[in-house]
PDB file of C-alpha atoms in Angstrom:
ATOM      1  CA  UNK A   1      96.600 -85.101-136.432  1.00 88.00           C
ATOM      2  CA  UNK A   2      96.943 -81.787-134.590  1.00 92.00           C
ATOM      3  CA  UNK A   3      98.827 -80.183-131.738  1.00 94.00           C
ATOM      4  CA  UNK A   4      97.784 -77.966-128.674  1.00 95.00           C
ATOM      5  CA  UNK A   5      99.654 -76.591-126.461  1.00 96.00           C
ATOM      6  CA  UNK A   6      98.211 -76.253-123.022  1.00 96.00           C
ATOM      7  CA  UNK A   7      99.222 -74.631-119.605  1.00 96.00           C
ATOM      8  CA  UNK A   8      99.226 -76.820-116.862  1.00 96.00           C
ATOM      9  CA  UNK A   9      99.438 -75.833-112.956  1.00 95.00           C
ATOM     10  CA  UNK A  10     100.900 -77.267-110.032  1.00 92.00           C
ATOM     11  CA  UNK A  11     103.104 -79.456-112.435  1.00 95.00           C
ATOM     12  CA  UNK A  12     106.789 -79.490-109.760  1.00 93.00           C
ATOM     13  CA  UNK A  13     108.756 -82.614-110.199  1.00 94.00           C
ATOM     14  CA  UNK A  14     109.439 -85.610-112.576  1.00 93.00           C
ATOM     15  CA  UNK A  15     106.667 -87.521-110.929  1.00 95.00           C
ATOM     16  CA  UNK A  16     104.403 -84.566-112.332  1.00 96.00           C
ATOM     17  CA  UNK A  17     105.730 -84.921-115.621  1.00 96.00           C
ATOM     18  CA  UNK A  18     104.873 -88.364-115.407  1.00 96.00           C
ATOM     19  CA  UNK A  19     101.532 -88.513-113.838  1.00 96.00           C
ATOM     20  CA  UNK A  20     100.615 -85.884-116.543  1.00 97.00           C
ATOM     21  CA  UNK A  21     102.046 -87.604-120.330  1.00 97.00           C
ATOM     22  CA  UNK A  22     100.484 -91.084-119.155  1.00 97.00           C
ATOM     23  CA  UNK A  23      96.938 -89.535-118.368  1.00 97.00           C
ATOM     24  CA  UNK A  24      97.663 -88.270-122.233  1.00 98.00           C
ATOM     25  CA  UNK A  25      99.017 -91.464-123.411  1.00 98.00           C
ATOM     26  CA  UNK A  26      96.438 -93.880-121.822  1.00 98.00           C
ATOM     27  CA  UNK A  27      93.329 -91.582-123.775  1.00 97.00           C
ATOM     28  CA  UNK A  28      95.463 -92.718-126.802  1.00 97.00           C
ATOM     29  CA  UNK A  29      97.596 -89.159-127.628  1.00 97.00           C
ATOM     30  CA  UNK A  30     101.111 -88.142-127.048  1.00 97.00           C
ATOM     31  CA  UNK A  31     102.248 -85.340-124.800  1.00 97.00           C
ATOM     32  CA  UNK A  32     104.977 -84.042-123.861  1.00 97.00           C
ATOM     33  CA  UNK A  33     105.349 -81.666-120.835  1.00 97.00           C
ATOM     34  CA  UNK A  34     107.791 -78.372-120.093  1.00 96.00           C
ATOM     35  CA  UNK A  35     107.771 -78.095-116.426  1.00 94.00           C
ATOM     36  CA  UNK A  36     109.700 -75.186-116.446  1.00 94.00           C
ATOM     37  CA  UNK A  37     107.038 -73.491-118.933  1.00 95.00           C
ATOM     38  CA  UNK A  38     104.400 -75.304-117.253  1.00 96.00           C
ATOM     39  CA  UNK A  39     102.893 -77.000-120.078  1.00 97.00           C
ATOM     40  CA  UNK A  40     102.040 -79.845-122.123  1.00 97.00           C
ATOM     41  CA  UNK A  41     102.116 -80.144-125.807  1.00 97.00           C
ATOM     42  CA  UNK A  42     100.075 -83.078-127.071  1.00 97.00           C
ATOM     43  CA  UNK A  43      99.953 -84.823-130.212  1.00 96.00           C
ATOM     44  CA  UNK A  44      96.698 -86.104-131.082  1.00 97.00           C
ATOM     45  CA  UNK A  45      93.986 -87.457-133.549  1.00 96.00           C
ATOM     46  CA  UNK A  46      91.475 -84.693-133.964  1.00 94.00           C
ATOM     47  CA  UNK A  47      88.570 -87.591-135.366  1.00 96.00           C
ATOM     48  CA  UNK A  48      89.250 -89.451-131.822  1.00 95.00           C
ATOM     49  CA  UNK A  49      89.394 -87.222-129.668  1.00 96.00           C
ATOM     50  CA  UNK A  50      88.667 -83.795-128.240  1.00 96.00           C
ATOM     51  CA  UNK A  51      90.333 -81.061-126.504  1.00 96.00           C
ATOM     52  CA  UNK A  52      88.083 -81.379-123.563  1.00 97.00           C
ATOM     53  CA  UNK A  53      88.678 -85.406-123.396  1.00 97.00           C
ATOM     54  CA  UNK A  54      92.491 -83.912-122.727  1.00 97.00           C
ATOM     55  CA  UNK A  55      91.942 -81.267-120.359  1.00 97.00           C
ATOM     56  CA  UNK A  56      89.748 -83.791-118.396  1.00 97.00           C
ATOM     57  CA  UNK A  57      92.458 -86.847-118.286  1.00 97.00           C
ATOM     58  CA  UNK A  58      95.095 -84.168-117.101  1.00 97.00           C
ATOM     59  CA  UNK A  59      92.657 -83.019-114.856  1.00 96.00           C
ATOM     60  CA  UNK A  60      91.780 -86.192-113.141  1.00 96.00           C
ATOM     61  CA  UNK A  61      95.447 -86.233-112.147  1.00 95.00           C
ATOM     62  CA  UNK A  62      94.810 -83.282-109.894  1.00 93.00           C
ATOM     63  CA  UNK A  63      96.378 -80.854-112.299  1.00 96.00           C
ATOM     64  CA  UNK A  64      94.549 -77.664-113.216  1.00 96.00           C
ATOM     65  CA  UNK A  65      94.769 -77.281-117.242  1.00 96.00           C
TER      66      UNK A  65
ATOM     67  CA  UNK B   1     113.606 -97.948 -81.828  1.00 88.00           C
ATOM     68  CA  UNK B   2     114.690 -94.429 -82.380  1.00 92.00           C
ATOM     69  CA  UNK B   3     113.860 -91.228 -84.096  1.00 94.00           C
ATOM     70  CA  UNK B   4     115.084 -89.012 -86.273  1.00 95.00           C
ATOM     71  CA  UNK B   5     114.127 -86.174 -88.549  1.00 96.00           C
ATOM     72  CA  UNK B   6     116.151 -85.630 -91.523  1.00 96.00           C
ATOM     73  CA  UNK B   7     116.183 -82.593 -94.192  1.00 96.00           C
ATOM     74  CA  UNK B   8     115.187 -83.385 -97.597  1.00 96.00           C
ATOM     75  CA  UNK B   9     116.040 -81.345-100.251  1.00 95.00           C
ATOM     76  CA  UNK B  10     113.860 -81.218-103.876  1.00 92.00           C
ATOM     77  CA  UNK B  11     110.421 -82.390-102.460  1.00 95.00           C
ATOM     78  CA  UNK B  12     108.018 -80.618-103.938  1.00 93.00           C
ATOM     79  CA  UNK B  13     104.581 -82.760-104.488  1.00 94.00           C
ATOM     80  CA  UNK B  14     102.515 -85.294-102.871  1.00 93.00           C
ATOM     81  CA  UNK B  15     104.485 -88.056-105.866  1.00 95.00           C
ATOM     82  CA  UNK B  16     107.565 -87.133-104.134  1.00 96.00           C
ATOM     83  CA  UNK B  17     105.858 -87.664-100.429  1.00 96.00           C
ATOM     84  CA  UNK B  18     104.991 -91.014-101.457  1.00 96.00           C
ATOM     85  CA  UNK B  19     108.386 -91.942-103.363  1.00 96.00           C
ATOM     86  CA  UNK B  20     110.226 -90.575-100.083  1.00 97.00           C
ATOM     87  CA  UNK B  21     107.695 -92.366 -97.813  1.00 97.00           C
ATOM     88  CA  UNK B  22     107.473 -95.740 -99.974  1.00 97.00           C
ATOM     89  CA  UNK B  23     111.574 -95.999 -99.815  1.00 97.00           C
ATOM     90  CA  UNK B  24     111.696 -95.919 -95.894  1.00 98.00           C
ATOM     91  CA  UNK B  25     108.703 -97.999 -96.155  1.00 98.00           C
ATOM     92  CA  UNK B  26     110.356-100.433 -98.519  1.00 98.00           C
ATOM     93  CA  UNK B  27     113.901-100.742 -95.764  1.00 98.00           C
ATOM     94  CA  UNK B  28     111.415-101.170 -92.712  1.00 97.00           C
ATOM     95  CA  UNK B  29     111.112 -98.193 -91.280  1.00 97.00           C
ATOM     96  CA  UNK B  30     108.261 -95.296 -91.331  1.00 97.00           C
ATOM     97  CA  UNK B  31     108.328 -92.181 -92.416  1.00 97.00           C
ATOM     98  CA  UNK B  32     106.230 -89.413 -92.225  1.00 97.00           C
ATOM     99  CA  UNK B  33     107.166 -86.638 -94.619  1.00 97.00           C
ATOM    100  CA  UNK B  34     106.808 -82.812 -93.855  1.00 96.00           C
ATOM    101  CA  UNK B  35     106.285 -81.628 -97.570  1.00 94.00           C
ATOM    102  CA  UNK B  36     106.292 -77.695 -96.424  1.00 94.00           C
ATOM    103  CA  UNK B  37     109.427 -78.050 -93.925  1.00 95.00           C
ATOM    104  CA  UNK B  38     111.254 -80.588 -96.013  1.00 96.00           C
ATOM    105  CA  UNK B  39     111.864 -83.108 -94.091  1.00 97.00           C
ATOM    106  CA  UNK B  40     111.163 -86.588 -92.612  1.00 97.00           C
ATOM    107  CA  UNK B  41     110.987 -88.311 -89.705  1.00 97.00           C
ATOM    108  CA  UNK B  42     111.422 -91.781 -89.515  1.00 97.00           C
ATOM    109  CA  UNK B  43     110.724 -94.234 -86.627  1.00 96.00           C
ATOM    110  CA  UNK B  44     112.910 -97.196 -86.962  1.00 97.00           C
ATOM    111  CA  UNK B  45     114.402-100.095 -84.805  1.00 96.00           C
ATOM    112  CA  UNK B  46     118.205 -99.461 -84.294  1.00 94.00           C
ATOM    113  CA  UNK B  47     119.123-102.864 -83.690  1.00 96.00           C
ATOM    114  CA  UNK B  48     118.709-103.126 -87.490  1.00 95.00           C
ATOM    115  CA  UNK B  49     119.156-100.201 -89.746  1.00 96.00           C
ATOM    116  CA  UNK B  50     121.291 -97.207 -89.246  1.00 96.00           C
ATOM    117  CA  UNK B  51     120.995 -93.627 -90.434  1.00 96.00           C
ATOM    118  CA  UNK B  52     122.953 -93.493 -93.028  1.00 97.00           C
ATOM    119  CA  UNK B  53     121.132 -97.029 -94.384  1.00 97.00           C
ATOM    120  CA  UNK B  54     118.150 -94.868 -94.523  1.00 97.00           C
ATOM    121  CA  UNK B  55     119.797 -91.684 -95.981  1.00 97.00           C
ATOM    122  CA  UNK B  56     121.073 -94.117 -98.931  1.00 97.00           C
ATOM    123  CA  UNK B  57     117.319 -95.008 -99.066  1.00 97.00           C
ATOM    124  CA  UNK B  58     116.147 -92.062 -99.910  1.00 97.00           C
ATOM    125  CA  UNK B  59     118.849 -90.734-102.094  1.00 96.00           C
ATOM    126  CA  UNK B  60     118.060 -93.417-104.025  1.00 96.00           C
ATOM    127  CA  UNK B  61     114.650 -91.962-105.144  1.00 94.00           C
ATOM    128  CA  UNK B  62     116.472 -89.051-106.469  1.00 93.00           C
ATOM    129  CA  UNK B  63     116.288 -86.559-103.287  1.00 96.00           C
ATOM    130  CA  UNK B  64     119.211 -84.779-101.027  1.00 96.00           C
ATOM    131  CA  UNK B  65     119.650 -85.635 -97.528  1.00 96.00           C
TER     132      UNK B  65
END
Protein backbone atom coordinates (compact mmCIF):
# COMPACT_ATOMS: atom_id res chain seq x y z
CA UNK A 1 0.00 0.00 0.00
CA UNK A 2 1.12 3.64 -0.15
CA UNK A 3 -0.12 7.13 0.55
CA UNK A 4 -0.07 10.51 -1.44
CA UNK A 5 -1.07 13.41 -0.52
CA UNK A 6 -2.46 15.64 -3.19
CA UNK A 7 -3.74 19.32 -3.51
CA UNK A 8 -6.98 19.67 -4.79
CA UNK A 9 -8.75 23.05 -6.09
CA UNK A 10 -12.06 24.39 -6.06
CA UNK A 11 -12.89 21.75 -3.26
CA UNK A 12 -15.80 24.42 -0.99
CA UNK A 13 -18.42 22.41 0.72
CA UNK A 14 -19.33 18.87 2.04
CA UNK A 15 -20.77 18.01 -1.31
CA UNK A 16 -17.04 18.58 -2.55
CA UNK A 17 -15.72 16.41 -0.05
CA UNK A 18 -18.02 13.96 -1.21
CA UNK A 19 -17.96 14.13 -4.90
CA UNK A 20 -14.12 13.91 -4.42
CA UNK A 21 -13.50 10.48 -1.74
CA UNK A 22 -16.18 8.49 -3.93
CA UNK A 23 -14.36 9.27 -7.35
CA UNK A 24 -11.33 7.69 -5.02
CA UNK A 25 -13.35 4.99 -3.58
CA UNK A 26 -15.18 3.78 -6.78
CA UNK A 27 -11.29 3.32 -8.63
CA UNK A 28 -10.96 0.98 -5.56
CA UNK A 29 -8.64 3.39 -2.98
CA UNK A 30 -9.45 5.32 0.07
CA UNK A 31 -9.21 9.06 0.44
CA UNK A 32 -9.78 11.25 2.66
CA UNK A 33 -10.07 15.04 1.98
CA UNK A 34 -9.00 18.41 4.18
CA UNK A 35 -11.04 21.09 2.71
CA UNK A 36 -9.61 23.55 4.72
CA UNK A 37 -5.97 22.42 3.44
CA UNK A 38 -7.41 21.67 0.21
CA UNK A 39 -6.38 18.22 -0.17
CA UNK A 40 -6.86 14.65 -0.36
CA UNK A 41 -4.84 11.96 1.16
CA UNK A 42 -5.47 8.58 -0.43
CA UNK A 43 -4.75 5.21 0.57
CA UNK A 44 -4.03 2.96 -2.15
CA UNK A 45 -2.57 -0.30 -3.74
CA UNK A 46 0.51 0.75 -5.63
CA UNK A 47 0.28 -2.90 -7.96
CA UNK A 48 -3.45 -1.63 -8.92
CA UNK A 49 -3.23 1.42 -9.47
CA UNK A 50 -1.42 4.60 -10.42
CA UNK A 51 -1.09 8.07 -9.37
CA UNK A 52 -2.36 9.32 -12.63
CA UNK A 53 -5.54 6.77 -12.50
CA UNK A 54 -6.17 9.17 -9.17
CA UNK A 55 -5.55 12.48 -10.40
CA UNK A 56 -7.82 11.54 -13.40
CA UNK A 57 -10.98 10.13 -11.23
CA UNK A 58 -10.69 13.42 -9.08
CA UNK A 59 -10.42 15.17 -12.11
CA UNK A 60 -13.44 13.92 -13.87
CA UNK A 61 -15.32 15.43 -10.93
CA UNK A 62 -14.38 18.86 -12.17
CA UNK A 63 -11.70 19.29 -9.57
CA UNK A 64 -8.24 20.45 -10.59
CA UNK A 65 -5.57 18.04 -8.74
CA UNK B 1 -48.41 32.16 -7.59
CA UNK B 2 -45.93 34.49 -6.08
CA UNK B 3 -42.31 35.35 -5.88
CA UNK B 4 -39.81 35.70 -3.70
CA UNK B 5 -36.06 35.90 -3.41
CA UNK B 6 -34.53 34.74 -0.32
CA UNK B 7 -30.74 35.05 1.04
CA UNK B 8 -28.88 31.95 1.44
CA UNK B 9 -26.08 31.77 3.46
CA UNK B 10 -23.03 28.88 2.94
CA UNK B 11 -23.57 28.21 -0.86
CA UNK B 12 -20.59 27.88 -2.31
CA UNK B 13 -20.62 25.20 -5.40
CA UNK B 14 -22.73 24.05 -8.15
CA UNK B 15 -23.53 20.56 -5.38
CA UNK B 16 -24.97 23.11 -3.19
CA UNK B 17 -27.04 24.85 -6.29
CA UNK B 18 -28.51 21.62 -6.95
CA UNK B 19 -29.15 20.48 -3.16
CA UNK B 20 -30.81 24.09 -2.69
CA UNK B 21 -32.63 23.79 -6.06
CA UNK B 22 -33.63 19.93 -5.68
CA UNK B 23 -35.30 20.82 -2.03
CA UNK B 24 -37.69 23.57 -3.49
CA UNK B 25 -38.01 21.24 -6.29
CA UNK B 26 -38.85 18.33 -4.04
CA UNK B 27 -41.96 20.82 -1.94
CA UNK B 28 -43.30 22.01 -5.47
CA UNK B 29 -41.95 24.98 -6.07
CA UNK B 30 -38.89 26.29 -8.41
CA UNK B 31 -36.02 27.74 -7.65
CA UNK B 32 -33.45 29.30 -9.40
CA UNK B 33 -30.32 29.82 -7.35
CA UNK B 34 -27.93 32.91 -7.66
CA UNK B 35 -24.63 31.09 -6.54
CA UNK B 36 -22.53 34.60 -6.66
CA UNK B 37 -25.38 36.79 -4.84
CA UNK B 38 -26.52 34.04 -2.55
CA UNK B 39 -29.71 33.74 -2.98
CA UNK B 40 -32.86 32.16 -4.51
CA UNK B 41 -35.82 32.89 -5.99
CA UNK B 42 -38.56 30.71 -5.96
CA UNK B 43 -41.85 30.80 -7.97
CA UNK B 44 -44.49 29.03 -6.09
CA UNK B 45 -48.39 28.84 -5.85
CA UNK B 46 -49.53 30.52 -2.53
CA UNK B 47 -52.64 28.78 -2.23
CA UNK B 48 -50.36 25.92 -1.10
CA UNK B 49 -47.04 26.53 0.47
CA UNK B 50 -45.93 29.45 2.46
CA UNK B 51 -42.54 31.06 2.98
CA UNK B 52 -41.52 29.86 5.82
CA UNK B 53 -42.59 26.05 4.41
CA UNK B 54 -39.96 26.75 1.93
CA UNK B 55 -37.35 28.36 4.28
CA UNK B 56 -37.71 24.97 6.43
CA UNK B 57 -36.99 23.37 2.99
CA UNK B 58 -33.98 24.57 2.51
CA UNK B 59 -32.60 24.65 5.96
CA UNK B 60 -33.06 21.29 5.80
CA UNK B 61 -30.19 20.73 3.26
CA UNK B 62 -27.91 22.29 5.70
CA UNK B 63 -28.02 26.14 4.46
CA UNK B 64 -29.13 29.60 6.37
CA UNK B 65 -32.03 31.48 5.29
Amino acid sequence: MQQITLKVSGMSCGHCVNSVEGAVKAIGATGKVDLAGGTVTVDFDETKLSVDAIKEAIEEQGYDV
